[in-house]
Amino acid sequence: MTSPEPAGTAAADPRTGAWLHGVVRDVEPGTLATTASLEGDPVRAVRAAGLTAVVSTVPLSAYGEEALRRNLEDLAWLERAARAHHAVVDALSRAGAVVPARLATVHHGDEGVARVLVERHDELAATLDRLDGREEWGVKGYAVPGAVPRAAAPAGGGGAGAAYLRRRRAQLTAREEGQRIAAEAAAAVHEALAGYAVAARRHAPQDRRLSGAATAMVVNGAYLVDRPRLKGFSALVDALADRHPEIRLELTGPWPPYSFVAEPTTEAAHAVREPA
């Protein structure tokens, strides 16, 4: 007996696949109609087990396993695909909770997408519940050379001799001391923000060539924040920036919750999923 076709599927075409963008509870027709897929036409929905996967229909000539391996080596192609994928996930996140899929997760048919929704229903549903009403915000911190922590500011005691010794010691150990001070401030900032947020992740600092900053990044945190508490979170970032002049803080977002989900596939990225 043939399995029923997943709700929302396009007619089966062996030449096309389904690029998975993310999983939501449901999606409005208007969101689908106004959100461009990787190929420029509207994205579409595959529904199963009370969940909805949003996908792009893609030609396997360009998105099949061998083609993906080749294209993922092309930085220009990869950037275009990543931007288009993010645009879809971002549109979904603005409409409600979404579990973003890993980049380049492609299934041969909608049956494979539906199977993910069925097999991982409980996990995906629980994640959507946890993300509901919350947003991911990023905080990046950059070292400020020569800045002195407010708590460590010179008190002016000890006379001219003591002041000279302090200045001389600072000159001799400026680089090492600056790194230590920035690292301690970064840890304190992350701890304070994590205590306010629902969940937090501290990612590895970005290289200067990627961040574009003139000084080293020492904080690269992601924070899941309840929407009603966003104003307080922003105020906390400002307060921490004032408390720690040795690092420059930058608040970014909101972002889809990339840092707080497990992708809706347990298989390796970039592989085309074969139908059962």
PDB file of C-alpha atoms in Angstrom:
ATOM      1  CA  MET A   1       0.000   0.000   0.000  1.00  0.00           C
ATOM      2  CA  THR A   2       1.355   3.437  -0.933  1.00  0.00           C
ATOM      3  CA  SER A   3       1.920   5.883   1.910  1.00  0.00           C
ATOM      4  CA  PRO A   4      -0.260   9.021   1.757  1.00  0.00           C
ATOM      5  CA  GLU A   5       1.412  12.086   0.306  1.00  0.00           C
ATOM      6  CA  PRO A   6       2.481  14.593   2.998  1.00  0.00           C
ATOM      7  CA  ALA A   7       0.185  17.597   3.230  1.00  0.00           C
ATOM      8  CA  GLY A   8       1.342  20.537   1.162  1.00  0.00           C
ATOM      9  CA  THR A   9       3.637  18.574  -1.131  1.00  0.00           C
ATOM     10  CA  ALA A  10       4.209  19.466  -4.729  1.00  0.00           C
ATOM     11  CA  ALA A  11       3.837  16.793  -7.374  1.00  0.00           C
ATOM     12  CA  ALA A  12       6.695  14.313  -7.093  1.00  0.00           C
ATOM     13  CA  ASP A  13       9.489  15.012  -9.563  1.00  0.00           C
ATOM     14  CA  PRO A  14      12.622  12.850  -9.459  1.00  0.00           C
ATOM     15  CA  ARG A  15      14.628  15.791 -10.780  1.00  0.00           C
ATOM     16  CA  THR A  16      13.905  17.996  -7.767  1.00  0.00           C
ATOM     17  CA  GLY A  17      14.597  17.892  -4.055  1.00  0.00           C
ATOM     18  CA  ALA A  18      13.410  19.703  -0.930  1.00  0.00           C
ATOM     19  CA  TRP A  19      15.883  22.023   0.811  1.00  0.00           C
ATOM     20  CA  LEU A  20      14.767  22.179   4.447  1.00  0.00           C
ATOM     21  CA  HIS A  21      14.817  25.652   6.017  1.00  0.00           C
ATOM     22  CA  GLY A  22      13.125  25.089   9.346  1.00  0.00           C
ATOM     23  CA  VAL A  23      10.292  23.571  11.355  1.00  0.00           C
ATOM     24  CA  VAL A  24       7.387  25.548  12.836  1.00  0.00           C
ATOM     25  CA  ARG A  25       4.019  24.732  14.370  1.00  0.00           C
ATOM     26  CA  ASP A  26       2.270  26.206  11.347  1.00  0.00           C
ATOM     27  CA  VAL A  27       2.804  28.972   8.838  1.00  0.00           C
ATOM     28  CA  GLU A  28       0.432  31.501   7.331  1.00  0.00           C
ATOM     29  CA  PRO A  29      -0.183  31.272   3.576  1.00  0.00           C
ATOM     30  CA  GLY A  30       0.835  34.918   3.287  1.00  0.00           C
ATOM     31  CA  THR A  31       4.251  34.184   4.791  1.00  0.00           C
ATOM     32  CA  LEU A  32       4.816  31.385   2.288  1.00  0.00           C
ATOM     33  CA  ALA A  33       3.664  33.532  -0.616  1.00  0.00           C
ATOM     34  CA  THR A  34       5.957  36.450   0.233  1.00  0.00           C
ATOM     35  CA  THR A  35       9.092  34.502   1.206  1.00  0.00           C
ATOM     36  CA  ALA A  36      11.431  33.661  -1.655  1.00  0.00           C
ATOM     37  CA  SER A  37      13.000  30.223  -1.928  1.00  0.00           C
ATOM     38  CA  LEU A  38      16.541  29.522  -3.045  1.00  0.00           C
ATOM     39  CA  GLU A  39      15.323  29.505  -6.652  1.00  0.00           C
ATOM     40  CA  GLY A  40      13.298  32.717  -6.299  1.00  0.00           C
ATOM     41  CA  ASP A  41       9.807  31.203  -6.282  1.00  0.00           C
ATOM     42  CA  PRO A  42       7.820  31.081  -2.992  1.00  0.00           C
ATOM     43  CA  VAL A  43       8.770  28.551  -0.332  1.00  0.00           C
ATOM     44  CA  ARG A  44       6.212  25.887   0.531  1.00  0.00           C
ATOM     45  CA  ALA A  45       5.096  23.805   3.490  1.00  0.00           C
ATOM     46  CA  VAL A  46       5.258  20.078   4.204  1.00  0.00           C
ATOM     47  CA  ARG A  47       2.985  19.080   7.086  1.00  0.00           C
ATOM     48  CA  ALA A  48       3.028  15.936   9.202  1.00  0.00           C
ATOM     49  CA  ALA A  49       2.402  14.962  12.839  1.00  0.00           C
ATOM     50  CA  GLY A  50       1.027  18.401  13.672  1.00  0.00           C
ATOM     51  CA  LEU A  51       4.233  20.163  12.601  1.00  0.00           C
ATOM     52  CA  THR A  52       5.208  22.109   9.486  1.00  0.00           C
ATOM     53  CA  ALA A  53       8.487  22.067   7.592  1.00  0.00           C
ATOM     54  CA  VAL A  54       9.192  24.978   5.264  1.00  0.00           C
ATOM     55  CA  VAL A  55      11.190  23.989   2.189  1.00  0.00           C
ATOM     56  CA  SER A  56      12.503  25.230  -1.122  1.00  0.00           C
ATOM     57  CA  THR A  57      12.001  23.091  -4.209  1.00  0.00           C
ATOM     58  CA  VAL A  58      15.451  22.812  -5.778  1.00  0.00           C
ATOM     59  CA  PRO A  59      16.828  21.055  -8.885  1.00  0.00           C
ATOM     60  CA  LEU A  60      19.011  18.099  -7.969  1.00  0.00           C
ATOM     61  CA  SER A  61      21.274  19.023 -10.873  1.00  0.00           C
ATOM     62  CA  ALA A  62      22.477  21.909  -8.688  1.00  0.00           C
ATOM     63  CA  TYR A  63      21.599  20.640  -5.195  1.00  0.00           C
ATOM     64  CA  GLY A  64      22.174  16.884  -5.429  1.00  0.00           C
ATOM     65  CA  GLU A  65      24.966  15.336  -3.388  1.00  0.00           C
ATOM     66  CA  GLU A  66      27.720  15.634  -5.977  1.00  0.00           C
ATOM     67  CA  ALA A  67      26.600  19.092  -7.075  1.00  0.00           C
ATOM     68  CA  LEU A  68      26.472  20.291  -3.463  1.00  0.00           C
ATOM     69  CA  ARG A  69      29.978  19.066  -2.772  1.00  0.00           C
ATOM     70  CA  ARG A  70      31.191  21.020  -5.770  1.00  0.00           C
ATOM     71  CA  ASN A  71      29.141  24.150  -5.103  1.00  0.00           C
ATOM     72  CA  LEU A  72      30.043  24.319  -1.421  1.00  0.00           C
ATOM     73  CA  GLU A  73      33.648  24.860  -2.499  1.00  0.00           C
ATOM     74  CA  ASP A  74      32.509  27.967  -4.410  1.00  0.00           C
ATOM     75  CA  LEU A  75      32.499  30.764  -1.827  1.00  0.00           C
ATOM     76  CA  ALA A  76      30.287  33.029  -3.925  1.00  0.00           C
ATOM     77  CA  TRP A  77      27.696  30.250  -4.376  1.00  0.00           C
ATOM     78  CA  LEU A  78      27.881  29.353  -0.701  1.00  0.00           C
ATOM     79  CA  GLU A  79      27.359  32.961   0.380  1.00  0.00           C
ATOM     80  CA  ARG A  80      24.311  33.331  -1.878  1.00  0.00           C
ATOM     81  CA  ALA A  81      22.807  30.077  -0.601  1.00  0.00           C
ATOM     82  CA  ALA A  82      23.501  30.945   3.035  1.00  0.00           C
ATOM     83  CA  ARG A  83      21.932  34.390   2.664  1.00  0.00           C
ATOM     84  CA  ALA A  84      18.829  32.975   0.981  1.00  0.00           C
ATOM     85  CA  HIS A  85      18.506  30.237   3.616  1.00  0.00           C
ATOM     86  CA  HIS A  86      18.876  32.748   6.440  1.00  0.00           C
ATOM     87  CA  ALA A  87      16.295  35.068   4.871  1.00  0.00           C
ATOM     88  CA  VAL A  88      13.710  32.272   4.987  1.00  0.00           C
ATOM     89  CA  VAL A  89      14.564  31.286   8.574  1.00  0.00           C
ATOM     90  CA  ASP A  90      14.498  34.951   9.619  1.00  0.00           C
ATOM     91  CA  ALA A  91      11.057  35.458   8.081  1.00  0.00           C
ATOM     92  CA  LEU A  92       9.774  32.399   9.946  1.00  0.00           C
ATOM     93  CA  SER A  93      11.294  33.545  13.247  1.00  0.00           C
ATOM     94  CA  ARG A  94       9.541  36.912  12.971  1.00  0.00           C
ATOM     95  CA  ALA A  95       6.211  35.114  12.675  1.00  0.00           C
ATOM     96  CA  GLY A  96       6.801  32.784  15.640  1.00  0.00           C
ATOM     97  CA  ALA A  97       9.007  30.047  17.049  1.00  0.00           C
ATOM     98  CA  VAL A  98      11.151  28.157  14.531  1.00  0.00           C
ATOM     99  CA  VAL A  99      13.684  25.347  14.672  1.00  0.00           C
ATOM    100  CA  PRO A 100      16.217  26.296  11.949  1.00  0.00           C
ATOM    101  CA  ALA A 101      17.642  23.511   9.802  1.00  0.00           C
ATOM    102  CA  ARG A 102      21.324  23.109   9.151  1.00  0.00           C
ATOM    103  CA  LEU A 103      22.540  24.723   5.942  1.00  0.00           C
ATOM    104  CA  ALA A 104      22.276  22.466   2.862  1.00  0.00           C
ATOM    105  CA  THR A 105      19.923  19.852   4.291  1.00  0.00           C
ATOM    106  CA  VAL A 106      18.300  18.471   1.141  1.00  0.00           C
ATOM    107  CA  HIS A 107      15.853  15.578   0.793  1.00  0.00           C
ATOM    108  CA  HIS A 108      15.037  13.784  -2.455  1.00  0.00           C
ATOM    109  CA  GLY A 109      11.343  13.958  -1.691  1.00  0.00           C
ATOM    110  CA  ASP A 110       8.826  15.412   0.706  1.00  0.00           C
ATOM    111  CA  GLU A 111       8.390  11.966   2.230  1.00  0.00           C
ATOM    112  CA  GLY A 112      11.817  12.294   3.803  1.00  0.00           C
ATOM    113  CA  VAL A 113      10.968  15.711   5.219  1.00  0.00           C
ATOM    114  CA  ALA A 114       7.696  14.381   6.652  1.00  0.00           C
ATOM    115  CA  ARG A 115       9.512  11.430   8.172  1.00  0.00           C
ATOM    116  CA  VAL A 116      11.749  13.811  10.123  1.00  0.00           C
ATOM    117  CA  LEU A 117       8.651  15.531  11.512  1.00  0.00           C
ATOM    118  CA  VAL A 118       7.169  12.198  12.600  1.00  0.00           C
ATOM    119  CA  GLU A 119      10.330  10.604  14.013  1.00  0.00           C
ATOM    120  CA  ARG A 120      11.461  13.706  15.909  1.00  0.00           C
ATOM    121  CA  HIS A 121       8.026  15.065  16.761  1.00  0.00           C
ATOM    122  CA  ASP A 122       8.425  15.099  20.549  1.00  0.00           C
ATOM    123  CA  GLU A 123      11.858  16.734  20.451  1.00  0.00           C
ATOM    124  CA  LEU A 124      10.853  19.337  17.870  1.00  0.00           C
ATOM    125  CA  ALA A 125       7.577  20.138  19.641  1.00  0.00           C
ATOM    126  CA  ALA A 126       9.372  20.573  22.965  1.00  0.00           C
ATOM    127  CA  THR A 127      11.938  22.882  21.339  1.00  0.00           C
ATOM    128  CA  LEU A 128       9.213  25.010  19.770  1.00  0.00           C
ATOM    129  CA  ASP A 129       7.491  25.270  23.152  1.00  0.00           C
ATOM    130  CA  ARG A 130      10.772  26.366  24.742  1.00  0.00           C
ATOM    131  CA  LEU A 131      11.408  29.005  22.059  1.00  0.00           C
ATOM    132  CA  ASP A 132       7.895  30.433  22.020  1.00  0.00           C
ATOM    133  CA  GLY A 133       7.891  34.127  22.977  1.00  0.00           C
ATOM    134  CA  ARG A 134      11.678  34.313  23.068  1.00  0.00           C
ATOM    135  CA  GLU A 135      14.408  35.690  20.816  1.00  0.00           C
ATOM    136  CA  GLU A 136      18.129  35.161  20.401  1.00  0.00           C
ATOM    137  CA  TRP A 137      20.298  38.241  20.926  1.00  0.00           C
ATOM    138  CA  GLY A 138      24.033  38.486  20.465  1.00  0.00           C
ATOM    139  CA  VAL A 139      26.550  40.436  22.505  1.00  0.00           C
ATOM    140  CA  LYS A 140      30.047  40.945  21.170  1.00  0.00           C
ATOM    141  CA  GLY A 141      32.822  42.518  23.178  1.00  0.00           C
ATOM    142  CA  TYR A 142      36.096  43.985  21.907  1.00  0.00           C
ATOM    143  CA  ALA A 143      39.192  44.779  23.942  1.00  0.00           C
ATOM    144  CA  VAL A 144      39.920  48.468  24.535  1.00  0.00           C
ATOM    145  CA  PRO A 145      43.720  48.862  24.728  1.00  0.00           C
ATOM    146  CA  GLY A 146      44.931  50.815  27.742  1.00  0.00           C
ATOM    147  CA  ALA A 147      41.560  50.920  29.503  1.00  0.00           C
ATOM    148  CA  VAL A 148      41.600  50.367  33.271  1.00  0.00           C
ATOM    149  CA  PRO A 149      38.799  48.621  35.155  1.00  0.00           C
ATOM    150  CA  ARG A 150      36.808  51.024  37.314  1.00  0.00           C
ATOM    151  CA  ALA A 151      37.411  48.895  40.386  1.00  0.00           C
ATOM    152  CA  ALA A 152      41.142  48.942  39.690  1.00  0.00           C
ATOM    153  CA  ALA A 153      41.501  52.664  39.002  1.00  0.00           C
ATOM    154  CA  PRO A 154      44.433  54.254  40.853  1.00  0.00           C
ATOM    155  CA  ALA A 155      43.365  55.611  44.233  1.00  0.00           C
ATOM    156  CA  GLY A 156      46.165  58.163  44.311  1.00  0.00           C
ATOM    157  CA  GLY A 157      47.604  56.896  47.584  1.00  0.00           C
ATOM    158  CA  GLY A 158      51.235  56.084  48.374  1.00  0.00           C
ATOM    159  CA  GLY A 159      52.822  59.291  47.101  1.00  0.00           C
ATOM    160  CA  ALA A 160      54.786  60.079  43.971  1.00  0.00           C
ATOM    161  CA  GLY A 161      57.108  57.080  44.366  1.00  0.00           C
ATOM    162  CA  ALA A 162      54.276  54.587  44.512  1.00  0.00           C
ATOM    163  CA  ALA A 163      52.585  56.240  41.553  1.00  0.00           C
ATOM    164  CA  TYR A 164      55.794  55.977  39.538  1.00  0.00           C
ATOM    165  CA  LEU A 165      56.141  52.285  40.372  1.00  0.00           C
ATOM    166  CA  ARG A 166      52.549  51.661  39.321  1.00  0.00           C
ATOM    167  CA  ARG A 167      53.085  53.420  35.997  1.00  0.00           C
ATOM    168  CA  ARG A 168      56.363  51.598  35.383  1.00  0.00           C
ATOM    169  CA  ARG A 169      54.842  48.207  36.150  1.00  0.00           C
ATOM    170  CA  ALA A 170      51.928  48.994  33.849  1.00  0.00           C
ATOM    171  CA  GLN A 171      54.303  49.908  31.021  1.00  0.00           C
ATOM    172  CA  LEU A 172      56.327  46.714  31.407  1.00  0.00           C
ATOM    173  CA  THR A 173      53.320  44.400  31.514  1.00  0.00           C
ATOM    174  CA  ALA A 174      50.767  46.348  29.474  1.00  0.00           C
ATOM    175  CA  ARG A 175      50.067  43.683  26.882  1.00  0.00           C
ATOM    176  CA  GLU A 176      49.828  40.746  29.280  1.00  0.00           C
ATOM    177  CA  GLU A 177      47.873  42.745  31.809  1.00  0.00           C
ATOM    178  CA  GLY A 178      45.530  44.045  29.121  1.00  0.00           C
ATOM    179  CA  GLN A 179      44.764  40.522  27.982  1.00  0.00           C
ATOM    180  CA  ARG A 180      44.116  39.385  31.539  1.00  0.00           C
ATOM    181  CA  ILE A 181      41.902  42.364  32.314  1.00  0.00           C
ATOM    182  CA  ALA A 182      39.889  41.907  29.107  1.00  0.00           C
ATOM    183  CA  ALA A 183      39.462  38.173  29.754  1.00  0.00           C
ATOM    184  CA  GLU A 184      38.241  38.769  33.304  1.00  0.00           C
ATOM    185  CA  ALA A 185      35.828  41.453  32.123  1.00  0.00           C
ATOM    186  CA  ALA A 186      34.550  39.175  29.357  1.00  0.00           C
ATOM    187  CA  ALA A 187      33.840  36.392  31.848  1.00  0.00           C
ATOM    188  CA  ALA A 188      32.030  38.796  34.178  1.00  0.00           C
ATOM    189  CA  VAL A 189      29.918  40.226  31.358  1.00  0.00           C
ATOM    190  CA  HIS A 190      28.891  36.806  30.078  1.00  0.00           C
ATOM    191  CA  GLU A 191      28.035  35.582  33.577  1.00  0.00           C
ATOM    192  CA  ALA A 192      25.816  38.608  34.216  1.00  0.00           C
ATOM    193  CA  LEU A 193      24.006  38.322  30.873  1.00  0.00           C
ATOM    194  CA  ALA A 194      23.574  34.563  31.216  1.00  0.00           C
ATOM    195  CA  GLY A 195      22.004  35.112  34.619  1.00  0.00           C
ATOM    196  CA  TYR A 196      19.384  37.393  33.062  1.00  0.00           C
ATOM    197  CA  ALA A 197      18.637  35.289  29.978  1.00  0.00           C
ATOM    198  CA  VAL A 198      16.645  32.071  29.742  1.00  0.00           C
ATOM    199  CA  ALA A 199      19.662  30.335  28.181  1.00  0.00           C
ATOM    200  CA  ALA A 200      23.116  31.400  27.029  1.00  0.00           C
ATOM    201  CA  ARG A 201      25.968  30.185  24.839  1.00  0.00           C
ATOM    202  CA  ARG A 202      29.500  31.564  24.729  1.00  0.00           C
ATOM    203  CA  HIS A 203      30.892  31.029  21.249  1.00  0.00           C
ATOM    204  CA  ALA A 204      34.542  31.222  20.236  1.00  0.00           C
ATOM    205  CA  PRO A 205      35.627  34.804  19.434  1.00  0.00           C
ATOM    206  CA  GLN A 206      35.691  35.667  15.754  1.00  0.00           C
ATOM    207  CA  ASP A 207      38.961  36.377  13.996  1.00  0.00           C
ATOM    208  CA  ARG A 208      39.547  40.074  13.252  1.00  0.00           C
ATOM    209  CA  ARG A 209      39.398  39.327   9.520  1.00  0.00           C
ATOM    210  CA  LEU A 210      35.831  38.122  10.019  1.00  0.00           C
ATOM    211  CA  SER A 211      34.665  40.596  12.676  1.00  0.00           C
ATOM    212  CA  GLY A 212      36.218  43.580  10.898  1.00  0.00           C
ATOM    213  CA  ALA A 213      37.104  45.102  14.287  1.00  0.00           C
ATOM    214  CA  ALA A 214      40.385  46.869  14.986  1.00  0.00           C
ATOM    215  CA  THR A 215      40.916  45.029  18.278  1.00  0.00           C
ATOM    216  CA  ALA A 216      40.477  41.460  19.463  1.00  0.00           C
ATOM    217  CA  MET A 217      37.017  40.090  20.206  1.00  0.00           C
ATOM    218  CA  VAL A 218      36.819  38.759  23.769  1.00  0.00           C
ATOM    219  CA  VAL A 219      33.046  38.187  24.092  1.00  0.00           C
ATOM    220  CA  ASN A 220      30.923  36.377  21.535  1.00  0.00           C
ATOM    221  CA  GLY A 221      27.785  35.422  23.421  1.00  0.00           C
ATOM    222  CA  ALA A 222      24.291  34.370  22.400  1.00  0.00           C
ATOM    223  CA  TYR A 223      21.378  34.844  24.786  1.00  0.00           C
ATOM    224  CA  LEU A 224      17.812  33.587  24.627  1.00  0.00           C
ATOM    225  CA  VAL A 225      15.645  36.365  26.047  1.00  0.00           C
ATOM    226  CA  ASP A 226      11.927  36.552  26.842  1.00  0.00           C
ATOM    227  CA  ARG A 227      10.481  39.277  24.615  1.00  0.00           C
ATOM    228  CA  PRO A 228       8.886  41.175  27.548  1.00  0.00           C
ATOM    229  CA  ARG A 229      12.325  41.342  29.225  1.00  0.00           C
ATOM    230  CA  LEU A 230      14.231  42.680  26.224  1.00  0.00           C
ATOM    231  CA  LYS A 231      14.268  46.273  27.482  1.00  0.00           C
ATOM    232  CA  GLY A 232      15.847  45.117  30.738  1.00  0.00           C
ATOM    233  CA  PHE A 233      18.392  42.994  28.861  1.00  0.00           C
ATOM    234  CA  SER A 234      19.405  45.977  26.728  1.00  0.00           C
ATOM    235  CA  ALA A 235      19.720  48.135  29.850  1.00  0.00           C
ATOM    236  CA  LEU A 236      21.926  45.483  31.447  1.00  0.00           C
ATOM    237  CA  VAL A 237      24.240  45.519  28.420  1.00  0.00           C
ATOM    238  CA  ASP A 238      24.557  49.309  28.769  1.00  0.00           C
ATOM    239  CA  ALA A 239      25.254  49.021  32.494  1.00  0.00           C
ATOM    240  CA  LEU A 240      27.914  46.369  31.929  1.00  0.00           C
ATOM    241  CA  ALA A 241      29.559  48.523  29.254  1.00  0.00           C
ATOM    242  CA  ASP A 242      29.812  51.350  31.768  1.00  0.00           C
ATOM    243  CA  ARG A 243      31.070  49.011  34.495  1.00  0.00           C
ATOM    244  CA  HIS A 244      33.741  47.480  32.224  1.00  0.00           C
ATOM    245  CA  PRO A 245      35.306  50.229  30.064  1.00  0.00           C
ATOM    246  CA  GLU A 246      38.110  47.786  29.251  1.00  0.00           C
ATOM    247  CA  ILE A 247      35.825  46.160  26.659  1.00  0.00           C
ATOM    248  CA  ARG A 248      33.474  47.688  24.091  1.00  0.00           C
ATOM    249  CA  LEU A 249      30.118  45.897  23.974  1.00  0.00           C
ATOM    250  CA  GLU A 250      27.849  45.560  20.968  1.00  0.00           C
ATOM    251  CA  LEU A 251      24.268  44.238  21.106  1.00  0.00           C
ATOM    252  CA  THR A 252      22.996  42.542  17.919  1.00  0.00           C
ATOM    253  CA  GLY A 253      19.708  40.928  16.972  1.00  0.00           C
ATOM    254  CA  PRO A 254      17.150  39.651  17.119  1.00  0.00           C
ATOM    255  CA  TRP A 255      18.353  36.469  15.407  1.00  0.00           C
ATOM    256  CA  PRO A 256      16.665  33.168  14.675  1.00  0.00           C
ATOM    257  CA  PRO A 257      17.525  30.828  17.572  1.00  0.00           C
ATOM    258  CA  TYR A 258      20.471  29.140  15.840  1.00  0.00           C
ATOM    259  CA  SER A 259      22.382  28.790  19.108  1.00  0.00           C
ATOM    260  CA  PHE A 260      19.577  27.118  21.044  1.00  0.00           C
ATOM    261  CA  VAL A 261      18.288  24.294  18.853  1.00  0.00           C
ATOM    262  CA  ALA A 262      19.339  20.918  17.583  1.00  0.00           C
ATOM    263  CA  GLU A 263      18.894  20.842  13.815  1.00  0.00           C
ATOM    264  CA  PRO A 264      15.899  18.786  12.631  1.00  0.00           C
ATOM    265  CA  THR A 265      18.088  16.038  11.210  1.00  0.00           C
ATOM    266  CA  THR A 266      20.515  13.651  12.873  1.00  0.00           C
ATOM    267  CA  GLU A 267      22.412  13.001   9.663  1.00  0.00           C
ATOM    268  CA  ALA A 268      25.492  14.808   8.415  1.00  0.00           C
ATOM    269  CA  ALA A 269      24.966  18.167   6.740  1.00  0.00           C
ATOM    270  CA  HIS A 270      25.273  18.583   2.979  1.00  0.00           C
ATOM    271  CA  ALA A 271      24.108  15.023   2.240  1.00  0.00           C
ATOM    272  CA  VAL A 272      21.023  14.552   0.085  1.00  0.00           C
ATOM    273  CA  ARG A 273      18.501  12.397   1.962  1.00  0.00           C
ATOM    274  CA  GLU A 274      17.260   9.435  -0.036  1.00  0.00           C
ATOM    275  CA  PRO A 275      13.559   8.502   0.206  1.00  0.00           C
ATOM    276  CA  ALA A 276      12.742   5.336   2.131  1.00  0.00           C
TER     277      ALA A 276
END
